[in-house]
Short mmCIF file of C-alpha atoms in Angstrom, two decimals:
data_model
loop_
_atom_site.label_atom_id
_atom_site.label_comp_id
_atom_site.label_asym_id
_atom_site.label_seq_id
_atom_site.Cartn_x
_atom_site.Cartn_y
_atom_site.Cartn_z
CA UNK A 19 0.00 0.00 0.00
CA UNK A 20 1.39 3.16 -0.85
CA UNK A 21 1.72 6.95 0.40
CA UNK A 22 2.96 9.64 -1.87
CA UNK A 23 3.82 12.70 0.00
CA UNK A 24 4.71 16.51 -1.28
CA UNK A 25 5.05 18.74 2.11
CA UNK A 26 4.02 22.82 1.38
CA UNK A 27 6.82 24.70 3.40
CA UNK A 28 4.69 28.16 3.28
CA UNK A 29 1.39 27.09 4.71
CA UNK A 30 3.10 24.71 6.93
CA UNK A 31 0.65 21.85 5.24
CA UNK A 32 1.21 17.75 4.33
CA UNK A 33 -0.01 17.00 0.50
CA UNK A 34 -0.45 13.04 1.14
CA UNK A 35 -1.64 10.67 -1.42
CA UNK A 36 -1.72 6.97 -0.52
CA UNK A 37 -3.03 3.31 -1.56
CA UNK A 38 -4.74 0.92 1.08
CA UNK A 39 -7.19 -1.85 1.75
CA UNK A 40 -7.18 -2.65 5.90
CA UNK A 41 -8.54 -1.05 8.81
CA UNK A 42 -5.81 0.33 9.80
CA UNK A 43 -4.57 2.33 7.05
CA UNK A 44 -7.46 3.53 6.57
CA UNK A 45 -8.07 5.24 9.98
CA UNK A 46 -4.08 6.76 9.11
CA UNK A 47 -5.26 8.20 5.86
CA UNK A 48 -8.38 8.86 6.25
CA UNK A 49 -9.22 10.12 9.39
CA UNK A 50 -5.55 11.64 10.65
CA UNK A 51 -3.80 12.41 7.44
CA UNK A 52 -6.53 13.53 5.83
CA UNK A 53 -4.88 11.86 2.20
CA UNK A 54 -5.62 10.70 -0.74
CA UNK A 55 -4.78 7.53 -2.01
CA UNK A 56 -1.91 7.30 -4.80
CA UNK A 57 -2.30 5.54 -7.85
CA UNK A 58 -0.83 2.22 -8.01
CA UNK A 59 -2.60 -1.38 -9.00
CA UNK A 60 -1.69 -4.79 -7.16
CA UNK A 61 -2.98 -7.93 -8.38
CA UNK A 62 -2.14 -11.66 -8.87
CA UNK A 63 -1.51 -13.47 -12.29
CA UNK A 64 -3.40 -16.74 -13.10
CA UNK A 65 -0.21 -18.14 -12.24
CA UNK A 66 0.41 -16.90 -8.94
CA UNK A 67 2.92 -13.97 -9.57
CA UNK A 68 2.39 -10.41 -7.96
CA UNK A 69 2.01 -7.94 -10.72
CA UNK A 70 2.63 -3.98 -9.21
CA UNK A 71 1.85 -1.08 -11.45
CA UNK A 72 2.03 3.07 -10.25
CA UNK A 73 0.20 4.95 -12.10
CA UNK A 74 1.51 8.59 -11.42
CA UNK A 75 5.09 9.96 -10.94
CA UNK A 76 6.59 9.57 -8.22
CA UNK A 77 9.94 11.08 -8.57
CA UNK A 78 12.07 12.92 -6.58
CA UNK A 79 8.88 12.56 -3.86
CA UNK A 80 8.88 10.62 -0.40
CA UNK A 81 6.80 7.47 -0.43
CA UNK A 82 5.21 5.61 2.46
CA UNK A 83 4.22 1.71 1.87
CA UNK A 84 1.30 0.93 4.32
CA UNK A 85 2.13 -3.06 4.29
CA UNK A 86 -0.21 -5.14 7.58
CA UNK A 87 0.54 -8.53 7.16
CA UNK A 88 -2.77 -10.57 6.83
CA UNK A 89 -3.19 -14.03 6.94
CA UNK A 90 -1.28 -14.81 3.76
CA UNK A 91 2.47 -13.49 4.73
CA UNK A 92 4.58 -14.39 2.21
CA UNK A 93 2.05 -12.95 -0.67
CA UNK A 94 1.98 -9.68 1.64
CA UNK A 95 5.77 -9.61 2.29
CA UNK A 96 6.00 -10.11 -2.24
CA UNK A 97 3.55 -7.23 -2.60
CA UNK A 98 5.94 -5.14 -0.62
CA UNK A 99 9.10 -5.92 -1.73
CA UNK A 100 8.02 -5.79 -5.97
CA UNK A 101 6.08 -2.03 -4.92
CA UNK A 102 9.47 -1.07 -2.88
CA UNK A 103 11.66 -2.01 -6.30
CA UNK A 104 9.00 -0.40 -8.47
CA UNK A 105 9.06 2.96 -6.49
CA UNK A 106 12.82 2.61 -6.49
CA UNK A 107 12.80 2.16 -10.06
CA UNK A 108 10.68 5.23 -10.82
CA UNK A 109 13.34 7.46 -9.10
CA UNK A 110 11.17 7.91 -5.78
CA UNK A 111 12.98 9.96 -2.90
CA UNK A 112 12.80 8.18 -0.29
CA UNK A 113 10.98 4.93 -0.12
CA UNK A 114 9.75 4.24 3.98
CA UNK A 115 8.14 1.07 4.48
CA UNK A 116 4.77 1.64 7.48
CA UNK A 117 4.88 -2.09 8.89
CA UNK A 118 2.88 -2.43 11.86
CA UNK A 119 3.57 -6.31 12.31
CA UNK A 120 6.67 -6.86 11.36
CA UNK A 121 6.67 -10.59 9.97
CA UNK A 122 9.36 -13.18 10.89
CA UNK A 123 10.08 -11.33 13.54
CA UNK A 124 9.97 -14.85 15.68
CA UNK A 125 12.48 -16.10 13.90
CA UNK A 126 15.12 -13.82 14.99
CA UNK A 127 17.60 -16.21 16.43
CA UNK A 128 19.34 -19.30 15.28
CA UNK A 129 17.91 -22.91 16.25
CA UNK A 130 19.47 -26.18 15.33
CA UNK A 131 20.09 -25.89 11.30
CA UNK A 132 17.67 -23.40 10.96
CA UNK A 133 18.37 -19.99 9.45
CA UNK A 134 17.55 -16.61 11.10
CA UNK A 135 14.91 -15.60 8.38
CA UNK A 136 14.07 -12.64 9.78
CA UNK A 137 17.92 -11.03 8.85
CA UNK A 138 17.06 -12.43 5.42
CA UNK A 139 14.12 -10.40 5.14
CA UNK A 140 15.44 -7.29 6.27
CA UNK A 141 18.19 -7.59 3.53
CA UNK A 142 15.62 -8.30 0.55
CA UNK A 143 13.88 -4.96 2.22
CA UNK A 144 17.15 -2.91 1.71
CA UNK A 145 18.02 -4.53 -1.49
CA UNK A 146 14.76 -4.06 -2.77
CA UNK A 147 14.89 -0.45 -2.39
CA UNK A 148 13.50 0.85 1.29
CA UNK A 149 15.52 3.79 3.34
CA UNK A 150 13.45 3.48 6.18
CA UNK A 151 10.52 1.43 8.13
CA UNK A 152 8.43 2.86 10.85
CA UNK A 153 7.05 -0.75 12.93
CA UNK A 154 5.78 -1.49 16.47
CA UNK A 155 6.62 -3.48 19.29
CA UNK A 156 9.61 -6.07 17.28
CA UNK A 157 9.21 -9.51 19.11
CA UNK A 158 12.87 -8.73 19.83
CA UNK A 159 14.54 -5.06 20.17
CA UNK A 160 17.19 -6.52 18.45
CA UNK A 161 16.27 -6.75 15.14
CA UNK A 162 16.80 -3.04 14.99
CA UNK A 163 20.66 -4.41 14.34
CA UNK A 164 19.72 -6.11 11.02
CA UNK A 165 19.00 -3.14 9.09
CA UNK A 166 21.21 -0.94 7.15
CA UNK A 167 18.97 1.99 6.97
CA UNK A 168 16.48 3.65 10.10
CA UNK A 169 14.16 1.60 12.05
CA UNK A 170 11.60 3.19 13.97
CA UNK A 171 9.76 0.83 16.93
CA UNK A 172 7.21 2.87 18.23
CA UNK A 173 5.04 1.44 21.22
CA UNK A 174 1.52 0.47 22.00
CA UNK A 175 1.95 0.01 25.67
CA UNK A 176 0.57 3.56 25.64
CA UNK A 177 -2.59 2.82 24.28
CA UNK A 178 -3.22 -0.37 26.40
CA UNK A 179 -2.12 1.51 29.70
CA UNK A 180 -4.75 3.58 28.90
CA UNK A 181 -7.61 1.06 27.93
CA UNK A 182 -6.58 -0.57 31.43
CA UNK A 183 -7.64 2.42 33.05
CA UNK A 184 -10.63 3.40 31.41
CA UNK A 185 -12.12 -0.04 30.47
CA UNK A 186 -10.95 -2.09 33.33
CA UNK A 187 -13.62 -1.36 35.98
CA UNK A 188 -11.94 -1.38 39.63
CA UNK A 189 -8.59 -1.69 37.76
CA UNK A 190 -6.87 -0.81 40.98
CA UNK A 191 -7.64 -4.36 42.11
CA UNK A 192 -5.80 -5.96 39.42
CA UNK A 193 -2.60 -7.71 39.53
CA UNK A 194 -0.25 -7.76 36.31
CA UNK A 195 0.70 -11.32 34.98
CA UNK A 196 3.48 -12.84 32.82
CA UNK A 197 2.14 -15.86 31.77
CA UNK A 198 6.42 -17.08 31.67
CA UNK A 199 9.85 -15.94 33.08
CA UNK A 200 10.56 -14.49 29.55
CA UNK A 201 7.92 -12.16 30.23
CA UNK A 202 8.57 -10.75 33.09
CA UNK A 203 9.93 -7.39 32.21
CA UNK A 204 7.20 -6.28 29.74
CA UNK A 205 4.77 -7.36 33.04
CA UNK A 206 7.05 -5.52 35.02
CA UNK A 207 7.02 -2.07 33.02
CA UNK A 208 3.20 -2.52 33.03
CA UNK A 209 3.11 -2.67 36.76
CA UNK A 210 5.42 -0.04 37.78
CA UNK A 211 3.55 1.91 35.05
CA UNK A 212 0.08 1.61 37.07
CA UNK A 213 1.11 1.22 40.42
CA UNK A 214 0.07 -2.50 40.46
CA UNK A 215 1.30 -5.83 42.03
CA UNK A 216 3.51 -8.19 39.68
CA UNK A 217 3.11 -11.86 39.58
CA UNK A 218 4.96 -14.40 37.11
CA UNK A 219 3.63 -18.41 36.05
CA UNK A 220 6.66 -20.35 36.19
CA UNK A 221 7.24 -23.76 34.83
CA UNK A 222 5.16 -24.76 31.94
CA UNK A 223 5.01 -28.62 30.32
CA UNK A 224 5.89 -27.27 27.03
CA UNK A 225 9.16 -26.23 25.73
CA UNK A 226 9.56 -22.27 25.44
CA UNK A 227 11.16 -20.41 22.89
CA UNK A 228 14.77 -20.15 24.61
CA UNK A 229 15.40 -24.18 24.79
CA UNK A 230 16.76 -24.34 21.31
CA UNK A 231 17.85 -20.75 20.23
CA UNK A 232 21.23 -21.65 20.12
CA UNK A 233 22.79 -23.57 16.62
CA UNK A 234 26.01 -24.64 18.95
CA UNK A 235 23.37 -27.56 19.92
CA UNK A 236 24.33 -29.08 16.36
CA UNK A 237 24.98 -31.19 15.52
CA UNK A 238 23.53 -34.06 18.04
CA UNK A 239 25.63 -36.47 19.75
CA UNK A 240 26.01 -39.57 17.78
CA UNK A 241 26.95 -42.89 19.68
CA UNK A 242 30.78 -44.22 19.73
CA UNK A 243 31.84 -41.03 17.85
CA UNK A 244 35.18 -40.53 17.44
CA UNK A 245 36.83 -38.03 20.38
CA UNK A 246 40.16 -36.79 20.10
CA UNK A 247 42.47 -37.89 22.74
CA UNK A 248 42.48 -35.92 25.81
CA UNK A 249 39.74 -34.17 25.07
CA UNK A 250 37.39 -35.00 27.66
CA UNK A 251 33.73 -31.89 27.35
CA UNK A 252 31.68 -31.94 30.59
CA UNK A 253 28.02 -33.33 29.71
CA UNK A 254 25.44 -30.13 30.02
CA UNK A 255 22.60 -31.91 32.26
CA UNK A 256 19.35 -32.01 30.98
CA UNK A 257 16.93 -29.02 31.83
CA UNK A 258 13.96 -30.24 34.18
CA UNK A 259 10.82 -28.15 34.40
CA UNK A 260 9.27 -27.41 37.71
CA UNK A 261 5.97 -27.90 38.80
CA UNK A 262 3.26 -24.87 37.56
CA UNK A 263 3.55 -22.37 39.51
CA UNK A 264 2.24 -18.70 40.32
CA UNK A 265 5.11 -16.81 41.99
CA UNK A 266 2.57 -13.59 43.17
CA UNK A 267 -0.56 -13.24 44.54
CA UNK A 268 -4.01 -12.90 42.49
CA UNK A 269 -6.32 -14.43 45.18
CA UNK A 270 -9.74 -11.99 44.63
CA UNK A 271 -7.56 -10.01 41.85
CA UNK A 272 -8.37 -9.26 38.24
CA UNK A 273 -5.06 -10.74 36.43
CA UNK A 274 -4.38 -8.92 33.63
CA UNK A 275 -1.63 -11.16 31.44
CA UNK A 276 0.36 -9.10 28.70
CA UNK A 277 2.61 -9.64 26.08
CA UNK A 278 3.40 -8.70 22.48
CA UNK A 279 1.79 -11.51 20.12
CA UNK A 280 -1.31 -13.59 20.58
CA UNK A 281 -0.87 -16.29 18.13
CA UNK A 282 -1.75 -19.75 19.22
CA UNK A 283 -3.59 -19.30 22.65
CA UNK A 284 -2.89 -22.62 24.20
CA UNK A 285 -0.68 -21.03 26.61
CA UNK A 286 -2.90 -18.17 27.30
CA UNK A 287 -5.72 -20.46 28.11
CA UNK A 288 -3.83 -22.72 29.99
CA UNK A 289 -2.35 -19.66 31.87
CA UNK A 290 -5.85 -18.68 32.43
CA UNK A 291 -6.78 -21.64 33.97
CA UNK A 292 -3.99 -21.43 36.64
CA UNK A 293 -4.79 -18.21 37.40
CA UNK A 294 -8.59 -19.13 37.98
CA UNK A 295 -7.45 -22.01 40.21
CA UNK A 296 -4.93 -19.44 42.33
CA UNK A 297 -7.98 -17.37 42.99
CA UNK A 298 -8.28 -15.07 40.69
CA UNK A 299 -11.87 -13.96 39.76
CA UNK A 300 -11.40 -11.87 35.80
CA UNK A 301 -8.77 -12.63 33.47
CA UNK A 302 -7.71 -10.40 30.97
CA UNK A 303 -4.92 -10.72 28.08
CA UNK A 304 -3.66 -7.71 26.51
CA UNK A 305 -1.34 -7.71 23.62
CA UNK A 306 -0.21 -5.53 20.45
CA UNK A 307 -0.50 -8.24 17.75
CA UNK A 308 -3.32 -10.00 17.56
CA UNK A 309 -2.58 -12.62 14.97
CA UNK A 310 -5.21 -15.11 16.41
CA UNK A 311 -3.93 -18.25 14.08
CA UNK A 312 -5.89 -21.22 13.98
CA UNK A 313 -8.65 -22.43 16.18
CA UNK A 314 -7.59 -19.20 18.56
CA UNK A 315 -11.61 -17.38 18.34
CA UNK A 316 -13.11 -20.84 19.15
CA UNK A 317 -10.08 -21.57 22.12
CA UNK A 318 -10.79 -18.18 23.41
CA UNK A 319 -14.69 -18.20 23.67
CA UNK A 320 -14.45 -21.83 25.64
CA UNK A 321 -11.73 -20.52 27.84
CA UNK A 322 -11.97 -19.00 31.45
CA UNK A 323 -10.20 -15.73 30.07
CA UNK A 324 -13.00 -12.73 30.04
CA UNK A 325 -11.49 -10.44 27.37
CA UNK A 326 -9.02 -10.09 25.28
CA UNK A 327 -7.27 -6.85 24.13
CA UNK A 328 -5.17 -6.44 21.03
CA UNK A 329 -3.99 -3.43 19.05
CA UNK A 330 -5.30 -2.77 15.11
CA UNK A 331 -1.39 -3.77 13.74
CA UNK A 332 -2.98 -6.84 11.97
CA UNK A 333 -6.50 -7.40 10.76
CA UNK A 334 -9.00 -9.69 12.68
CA UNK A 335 -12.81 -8.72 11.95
CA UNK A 336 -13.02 -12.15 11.14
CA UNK A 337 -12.20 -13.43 14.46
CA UNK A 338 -14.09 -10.77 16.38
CA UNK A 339 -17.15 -11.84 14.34
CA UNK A 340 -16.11 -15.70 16.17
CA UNK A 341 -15.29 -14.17 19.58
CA UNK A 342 -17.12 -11.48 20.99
CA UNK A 343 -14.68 -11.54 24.09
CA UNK A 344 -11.48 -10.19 21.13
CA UNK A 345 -11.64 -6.12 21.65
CA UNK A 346 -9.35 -3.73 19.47
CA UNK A 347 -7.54 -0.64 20.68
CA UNK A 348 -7.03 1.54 17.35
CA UNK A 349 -2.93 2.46 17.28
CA UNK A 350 -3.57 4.59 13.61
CA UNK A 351 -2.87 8.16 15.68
CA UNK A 352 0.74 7.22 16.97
CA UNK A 353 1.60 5.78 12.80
CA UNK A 354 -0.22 9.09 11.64
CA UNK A 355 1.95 10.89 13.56
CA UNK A 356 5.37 9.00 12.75
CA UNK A 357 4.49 9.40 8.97
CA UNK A 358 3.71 13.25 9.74
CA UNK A 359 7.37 13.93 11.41
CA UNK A 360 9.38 12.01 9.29
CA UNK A 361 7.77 13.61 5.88
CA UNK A 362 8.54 16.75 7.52
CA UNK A 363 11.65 16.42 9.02
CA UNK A 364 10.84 16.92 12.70
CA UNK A 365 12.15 14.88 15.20
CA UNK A 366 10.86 11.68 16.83
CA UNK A 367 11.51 12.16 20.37
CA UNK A 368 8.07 13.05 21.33
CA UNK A 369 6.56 9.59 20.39
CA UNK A 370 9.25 8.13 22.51
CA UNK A 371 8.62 9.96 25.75
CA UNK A 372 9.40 8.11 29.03
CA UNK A 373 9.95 5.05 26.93
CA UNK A 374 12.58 2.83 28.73
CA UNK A 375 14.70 0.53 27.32
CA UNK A 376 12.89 -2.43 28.96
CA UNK A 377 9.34 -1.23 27.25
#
């Protein structure tokens, strides 16, 4: 989806035009921009290939791509990188890529004989013709590292801290949960944030997303292999998962679990289901991606949790239409914004205020 952009330096105005089709950019044209849509054509050949044509000039201007990822990611991540070359091609400015959701972003880190994709995309982004990509909340802050060019992460914690407060009735009574140890310092920001208790799940059956990050596990130990002489390696001892447990207190509390992507919920119902067992009488989960894979609408609805919160980064009117209990908190004003400062210049401190290092 693309913004075209021509900024009027003597009545101080933005001249925006852009192309969209979710939600989201929508409310960022639309309603906060107040743009127009550029002229530009994306479709699909009978034989599968992505076919992107602009229809005005766009050189020597500054273009924004409006990419959220739906359900079909690698036809969404194509669509970006063949508009990105085209705009590059026809001597555009400044191409910046408007990514809510950034995809891959899970696979971030090496595993076994795996690769770390997400490096591989951000490379095809650069080579394909982007100077710059305004995103929020990266499953890792890392990933800033893999770009060449500017990376913006702007935050939603903003706009949940607030929803907390004005949608959570007798929100002072609520305790803030990381449904695992890896999540403890987003929980921990939220609490310290609204003055609220902290409590943290430990030990789950399932294996979580640290066990096999690193490649030097590879390759496995093989039976009677040869060893060279001397060279006797201590055997690492097997990791052994404690018993489920809740390390706070939610007794007569309203647990409010966060975290940045609700894909498969499995371990937010069965997180739930502790909780309710601990005491604790309203669940909520509050995320910024709600990619809501699968069976999630279906998991949620049969599930102890009460509601759950997610920002507009990806679409999912389809599974609100399954799951009344699936709210959205609209994000468009913070993008509108980003898009606004960096077409004009001005700095991005503002949309960073009080923004720690741990948020």
């Amino acid at each position: 989806m693309i913004l075209q952009g021509r900024y009027d330096s003597e009545n101080n105005e933005v001249d925006v035009k852009l192309w969209s089709q979710s939600p989201v950019e929508e409310c960022v044209t639309k309603w906060r921009l107040g743009a127009e849509l550029g002229k530009s054509v994306v479709y699909q050949e009978t034989n599968g290939e992505t076919r992107v044509e602009i229809k005005e000039s766009v050189r020597g201007q500054d273009i924004f791509i409006i990419q959220t990822i739906p359900r079909d990611v690698n036809t969404a991540v194509m669509e970006l990188l063949i508009m990105a070359y085209a705009l590059k091609t026809a001597c555009a400015r400044n191409i910046i890529g408007v990514i809510p959701y950034f995809p891959y972003s899970k696979q971030s880190k090496m595993r076994k004989r795996g690769s770390i994709v997400c490096k591989l995309l951000a490379s095809m982004l650069a080579k394909a013709g982007l100077t710059h990509i305004i995103t929020m909340d990266l499953h890792q802050k890392e990933i800033q590292g893999f770009f060449s060019f500017p990376v913006d992460n702007l935050r939603a914690s903003p706009f949940l801290l607030q929803y907390i407060q004005e949608e959570i009735p007798n929100y002072r009574n609520a305790v803030i949960v990381a449904k695992s140890p890896d999540a403890a310092k987003r929980a921990q920001s939220y609490a310290e944030r609204l003055r609220l208790g902290l409590a943290v799940i430990h030990g789950e059956a399932q294996c979580t997303e640290l066990d096999m990050d690193d490649g030097r596990h590879s390759p496995p130990m093989v039976k009677n292999a040869t060893v060279h002489p001397g060279l006797e390696l201590p055997l690492m001892m097997a990791k052994e998962k404690p018993p489920i447990t809740v390390v706070g207190d939610v007794g007569g509390r309203i647990a409010i679990i966060v975290d940045d992507i609700i894909d498969d919920v499995e371990s937010f119902v069965a997180a739930a289901e502790i909780l309710k067992e601990r005491g604790a009488y309203k669940i909520y989960v509050m995320a910024t991606h709600g990619i809501l894979s699968a069976e999630a609408p279906r998991l949620i609805e049969e599930s102890s949790i009460d509601e759950v919160v997610v920002t507009n980064t990806v679409p999912h009117e389809v599974q609100k239409l399954q799951c009344p209990k699936i709210k959205t908190v609209d994000i468009s004003l913070i993008l509108s914004e980003a898009i606004r400062r960096i077409h004009n210049g001005e700095s991005m401190a503002y949309l960073f205020r009080n923004i720690t290092v741990d948020d």
